[in-house]
Structures are given as structure tokens and as C-alpha cells.
């Protein structure tokens, strides 16, 4: 069984390589979401069986054509891991390690960012975050 816990936040990533983030950055991200008043809404949790695909929708209160959005995950007891992002243009970038596992898309009519994962395994169990870039 693959358990996925979800959380949302906003903050500009501080690294261009986007491979790992520290736990202290997580606290900054969570605080930034409250201070700026931006809402990002995801389901509380999901469970999929090994080998199944995963689709997580992140409904946001900002225009997805004005801000880019990242997806980040954190397995229990491990560091944050950047999965990928979708830019204001609709272009995407992914972590080299995860680029064949995940895809990110958006719906501009509903301001929803979606991450899709394929062939999910127990090692993909994590808290998944959608995170907005700030301008």
C-alpha cells in the first residue's frame, strides 16, 4: 500500500538544482502560506496500491498563468525532495531522478495544478506538497 499525505504551501525555492530542501525550509514555507493569504487546497490523504497510478489536484487561489507551482514530497524521516514544477507559460521541469515517474499539468479555467504519478511503490509513500513561486 502506498500512502500519500498532502499539504500545500507557497515559497520560492532557493536552489536552482531543486533536488533537496531542508526541514527548516518547510517551516518557512508553511508560514509563508499563512502570511500571504494564498490558498492552495488538496485532499487530506490518499492511498493507492503498488503499481497503480496517482493523481493529486491542487486548487489554488491565484492565476496559474501568473505564478509557477512546484511539487515537493517528504517521505517520513527524510529530507524534502523536489519533484518538479510548472511555469507560468505551461512549461515543465522535473528532477532528473523523478522525471519518468511524475508529470505535472494545469487547468487554467479552474486554477488547478495536477501531479500524476505512475507505477507508485511503497518508497513513494510521502507527504506531497504543492508550493507556489512568489514574484
PDB file of C-alpha atoms in Angstrom:
ATOM      1  CA  UNK A   1       0.000   0.000   0.000  1.00  0.00           C
ATOM      2  CA  UNK A   2       1.241   3.466  -0.881  1.00  0.00           C
ATOM      3  CA  UNK A   3       0.046   6.188   1.478  1.00  0.00           C
ATOM      4  CA  UNK A   4       0.120   9.765   0.344  1.00  0.00           C
ATOM      5  CA  UNK A   5      -0.390  12.596   2.788  1.00  0.00           C
ATOM      6  CA  UNK A   6      -0.828  16.027   1.311  1.00  0.00           C
ATOM      7  CA  UNK A   7      -0.041  19.576   2.336  1.00  0.00           C
ATOM      8  CA  UNK A   8       0.179  22.824   0.458  1.00  0.00           C
ATOM      9  CA  UNK A   9       2.203  25.962   0.815  1.00  0.00           C
ATOM     10  CA  UNK A  10       3.994  28.705  -1.093  1.00  0.00           C
ATOM     11  CA  UNK A  11       7.548  29.964  -1.297  1.00  0.00           C
ATOM     12  CA  UNK A  12      10.213  30.490  -3.875  1.00  0.00           C
ATOM     13  CA  UNK A  13      12.700  27.615  -3.841  1.00  0.00           C
ATOM     14  CA  UNK A  14      16.173  28.837  -3.015  1.00  0.00           C
ATOM     15  CA  UNK A  15      18.108  26.367  -5.159  1.00  0.00           C
ATOM     16  CA  UNK A  16      18.139  26.128  -8.921  1.00  0.00           C
ATOM     17  CA  UNK A  17      19.014  22.439  -8.801  1.00  0.00           C
ATOM     18  CA  UNK A  18      15.797  21.716  -6.863  1.00  0.00           C
ATOM     19  CA  UNK A  19      16.986  18.374  -5.532  1.00  0.00           C
ATOM     20  CA  UNK A  20      16.745  18.584  -1.762  1.00  0.00           C
ATOM     21  CA  UNK A  21      15.327  21.030   0.767  1.00  0.00           C
ATOM     22  CA  UNK A  22      15.965  21.169   4.492  1.00  0.00           C
ATOM     23  CA  UNK A  23      13.296  20.642   7.117  1.00  0.00           C
ATOM     24  CA  UNK A  24      13.777  24.220   8.310  1.00  0.00           C
ATOM     25  CA  UNK A  25      12.654  25.449   4.889  1.00  0.00           C
ATOM     26  CA  UNK A  26       9.420  23.519   5.359  1.00  0.00           C
ATOM     27  CA  UNK A  27       8.592  25.677   8.369  1.00  0.00           C
ATOM     28  CA  UNK A  28       9.257  28.810   6.328  1.00  0.00           C
ATOM     29  CA  UNK A  29       7.051  27.511   3.553  1.00  0.00           C
ATOM     30  CA  UNK A  30       4.158  26.802   5.868  1.00  0.00           C
ATOM     31  CA  UNK A  31       4.463  30.219   7.478  1.00  0.00           C
ATOM     32  CA  UNK A  32       4.596  31.990   4.116  1.00  0.00           C
ATOM     33  CA  UNK A  33       1.321  30.447   3.026  1.00  0.00           C
ATOM     34  CA  UNK A  34      -0.492  31.925   6.000  1.00  0.00           C
ATOM     35  CA  UNK A  35       1.151  35.344   5.871  1.00  0.00           C
ATOM     36  CA  UNK A  36       0.454  35.952   2.189  1.00  0.00           C
ATOM     37  CA  UNK A  37      -3.107  34.657   2.370  1.00  0.00           C
ATOM     38  CA  UNK A  38      -2.790  32.422  -0.692  1.00  0.00           C
ATOM     39  CA  UNK A  39      -4.946  29.322  -0.600  1.00  0.00           C
ATOM     40  CA  UNK A  40      -3.825  26.004  -2.050  1.00  0.00           C
ATOM     41  CA  UNK A  41      -6.318  23.197  -1.498  1.00  0.00           C
ATOM     42  CA  UNK A  42      -5.566  19.475  -1.736  1.00  0.00           C
ATOM     43  CA  UNK A  43      -7.286  16.363  -0.367  1.00  0.00           C
ATOM     44  CA  UNK A  44      -6.173  15.419   3.153  1.00  0.00           C
ATOM     45  CA  UNK A  45      -4.830  11.974   2.204  1.00  0.00           C
ATOM     46  CA  UNK A  46      -4.975   9.269  -0.439  1.00  0.00           C
ATOM     47  CA  UNK A  47      -3.990   5.621  -0.682  1.00  0.00           C
ATOM     48  CA  UNK A  48      -3.119   3.674  -3.824  1.00  0.00           C
ATOM     49  CA  UNK A  49      -1.963   0.099  -4.299  1.00  0.00           C
ATOM     50  CA  UNK A  50       1.602  -0.611  -5.502  1.00  0.00           C
ATOM     51  CA  UNK A  51       1.777  -0.422  -9.279  1.00  0.00           C
ATOM     52  CA  UNK A  52      -1.202   1.918  -9.529  1.00  0.00           C
ATOM     53  CA  UNK A  53      -1.110   5.491 -10.739  1.00  0.00           C
ATOM     54  CA  UNK A  54      -1.712   8.556  -8.623  1.00  0.00           C
ATOM     55  CA  UNK A  55      -3.366  11.867  -9.439  1.00  0.00           C
ATOM     56  CA  UNK A  56      -3.335  14.750  -6.957  1.00  0.00           C
ATOM     57  CA  UNK A  57      -5.114  18.022  -7.706  1.00  0.00           C
ATOM     58  CA  UNK A  58      -4.055  21.282  -6.064  1.00  0.00           C
ATOM     59  CA  UNK A  59      -6.700  24.011  -6.419  1.00  0.00           C
ATOM     60  CA  UNK A  60      -5.128  27.432  -5.960  1.00  0.00           C
ATOM     61  CA  UNK A  61      -6.483  30.923  -5.307  1.00  0.00           C
ATOM     62  CA  UNK A  62      -4.072  32.609  -7.726  1.00  0.00           C
ATOM     63  CA  UNK A  63      -3.904  32.578 -11.509  1.00  0.00           C
ATOM     64  CA  UNK A  64      -1.741  29.689 -12.692  1.00  0.00           C
ATOM     65  CA  UNK A  65      -0.678  31.867 -15.627  1.00  0.00           C
ATOM     66  CA  UNK A  66       0.760  34.444 -13.186  1.00  0.00           C
ATOM     67  CA  UNK A  67       2.697  32.148 -10.827  1.00  0.00           C
ATOM     68  CA  UNK A  68       4.587  28.905 -11.253  1.00  0.00           C
ATOM     69  CA  UNK A  69       3.826  25.984  -8.954  1.00  0.00           C
ATOM     70  CA  UNK A  70       6.182  23.306  -7.614  1.00  0.00           C
ATOM     71  CA  UNK A  71       5.504  19.826  -6.311  1.00  0.00           C
ATOM     72  CA  UNK A  72       7.679  18.619  -3.440  1.00  0.00           C
ATOM     73  CA  UNK A  73       7.455  15.466  -1.341  1.00  0.00           C
ATOM     74  CA  UNK A  74       8.819  14.344   2.005  1.00  0.00           C
ATOM     75  CA  UNK A  75       8.999  10.672   2.961  1.00  0.00           C
ATOM     76  CA  UNK A  76       8.783  10.059   6.726  1.00  0.00           C
ATOM     77  CA  UNK A  77      12.090  10.805   8.429  1.00  0.00           C
ATOM     78  CA  UNK A  78      13.729  12.062   5.229  1.00  0.00           C
ATOM     79  CA  UNK A  79      14.512  15.404   3.633  1.00  0.00           C
ATOM     80  CA  UNK A  80      12.176  17.254   1.311  1.00  0.00           C
ATOM     81  CA  UNK A  81      12.579  16.241  -2.325  1.00  0.00           C
ATOM     82  CA  UNK A  82      11.687  18.497  -5.248  1.00  0.00           C
ATOM     83  CA  UNK A  83       9.658  16.619  -7.870  1.00  0.00           C
ATOM     84  CA  UNK A  84       9.072  19.279 -10.487  1.00  0.00           C
ATOM     85  CA  UNK A  85       7.318  22.490 -11.437  1.00  0.00           C
ATOM     86  CA  UNK A  86       5.001  24.010 -13.973  1.00  0.00           C
ATOM     87  CA  UNK A  87       5.838  27.529 -15.109  1.00  0.00           C
ATOM     88  CA  UNK A  88       3.516  30.413 -15.997  1.00  0.00           C
ATOM     89  CA  UNK A  89       3.965  29.511 -19.676  1.00  0.00           C
ATOM     90  CA  UNK A  90       2.816  25.941 -19.003  1.00  0.00           C
ATOM     91  CA  UNK A  91       6.313  24.546 -19.493  1.00  0.00           C
ATOM     92  CA  UNK A  92       7.517  21.935 -17.003  1.00  0.00           C
ATOM     93  CA  UNK A  93      10.803  20.948 -15.357  1.00  0.00           C
ATOM     94  CA  UNK A  94      11.436  17.791 -13.351  1.00  0.00           C
ATOM     95  CA  UNK A  95      14.011  16.302 -11.023  1.00  0.00           C
ATOM     96  CA  UNK A  96      16.271  14.019 -13.061  1.00  0.00           C
ATOM     97  CA  UNK A  97      15.550  11.207 -10.611  1.00  0.00           C
ATOM     98  CA  UNK A  98      11.751  11.516 -10.904  1.00  0.00           C
ATOM     99  CA  UNK A  99      11.158  12.806 -14.448  1.00  0.00           C
ATOM    100  CA  UNK A 100       9.994   9.409 -15.724  1.00  0.00           C
ATOM    101  CA  UNK A 101       7.669   8.806 -12.772  1.00  0.00           C
ATOM    102  CA  UNK A 102       5.717  12.075 -12.466  1.00  0.00           C
ATOM    103  CA  UNK A 103       4.024  14.550 -14.791  1.00  0.00           C
ATOM    104  CA  UNK A 104       2.608  17.969 -13.896  1.00  0.00           C
ATOM    105  CA  UNK A 105      -0.239  19.696 -15.715  1.00  0.00           C
ATOM    106  CA  UNK A 106      -2.630  22.566 -15.118  1.00  0.00           C
ATOM    107  CA  UNK A 107      -6.167  23.675 -15.872  1.00  0.00           C
ATOM    108  CA  UNK A 108      -6.187  27.445 -16.373  1.00  0.00           C
ATOM    109  CA  UNK A 109     -10.002  27.622 -16.239  1.00  0.00           C
ATOM    110  CA  UNK A 110     -10.112  26.278 -12.669  1.00  0.00           C
ATOM    111  CA  UNK A 111      -6.593  27.276 -11.490  1.00  0.00           C
ATOM    112  CA  UNK A 112      -5.796  23.680 -10.654  1.00  0.00           C
ATOM    113  CA  UNK A 113      -2.343  22.106 -10.795  1.00  0.00           C
ATOM    114  CA  UNK A 114      -2.264  18.310 -11.075  1.00  0.00           C
ATOM    115  CA  UNK A 115       0.571  15.893 -10.485  1.00  0.00           C
ATOM    116  CA  UNK A 116       0.292  12.421 -11.924  1.00  0.00           C
ATOM    117  CA  UNK A 117       2.466   9.542 -10.777  1.00  0.00           C
ATOM    118  CA  UNK A 118       2.792   6.170 -12.467  1.00  0.00           C
ATOM    119  CA  UNK A 119       3.714   2.773 -11.065  1.00  0.00           C
ATOM    120  CA  UNK A 120       3.619   4.060  -7.484  1.00  0.00           C
ATOM    121  CA  UNK A 121       5.572   1.943  -4.994  1.00  0.00           C
ATOM    122  CA  UNK A 122       5.920   1.850  -1.203  1.00  0.00           C
ATOM    123  CA  UNK A 123       9.042   4.044  -1.472  1.00  0.00           C
ATOM    124  CA  UNK A 124       6.775   6.761  -2.921  1.00  0.00           C
ATOM    125  CA  UNK A 125       4.894   6.993   0.387  1.00  0.00           C
ATOM    126  CA  UNK A 126       5.336  10.615   1.463  1.00  0.00           C
ATOM    127  CA  UNK A 127       3.707  13.917   2.242  1.00  0.00           C
ATOM    128  CA  UNK A 128       3.241  15.692  -1.111  1.00  0.00           C
ATOM    129  CA  UNK A 129       3.247  19.500  -1.217  1.00  0.00           C
ATOM    130  CA  UNK A 130       2.189  21.912  -3.921  1.00  0.00           C
ATOM    131  CA  UNK A 131       4.118  25.151  -3.494  1.00  0.00           C
ATOM    132  CA  UNK A 132       3.697  28.477  -5.292  1.00  0.00           C
ATOM    133  CA  UNK A 133       6.551  30.615  -6.523  1.00  0.00           C
ATOM    134  CA  UNK A 134       6.469  34.178  -5.227  1.00  0.00           C
ATOM    135  CA  UNK A 135       7.122  37.081  -7.569  1.00  0.00           C
TER     136      UNK A 135
END
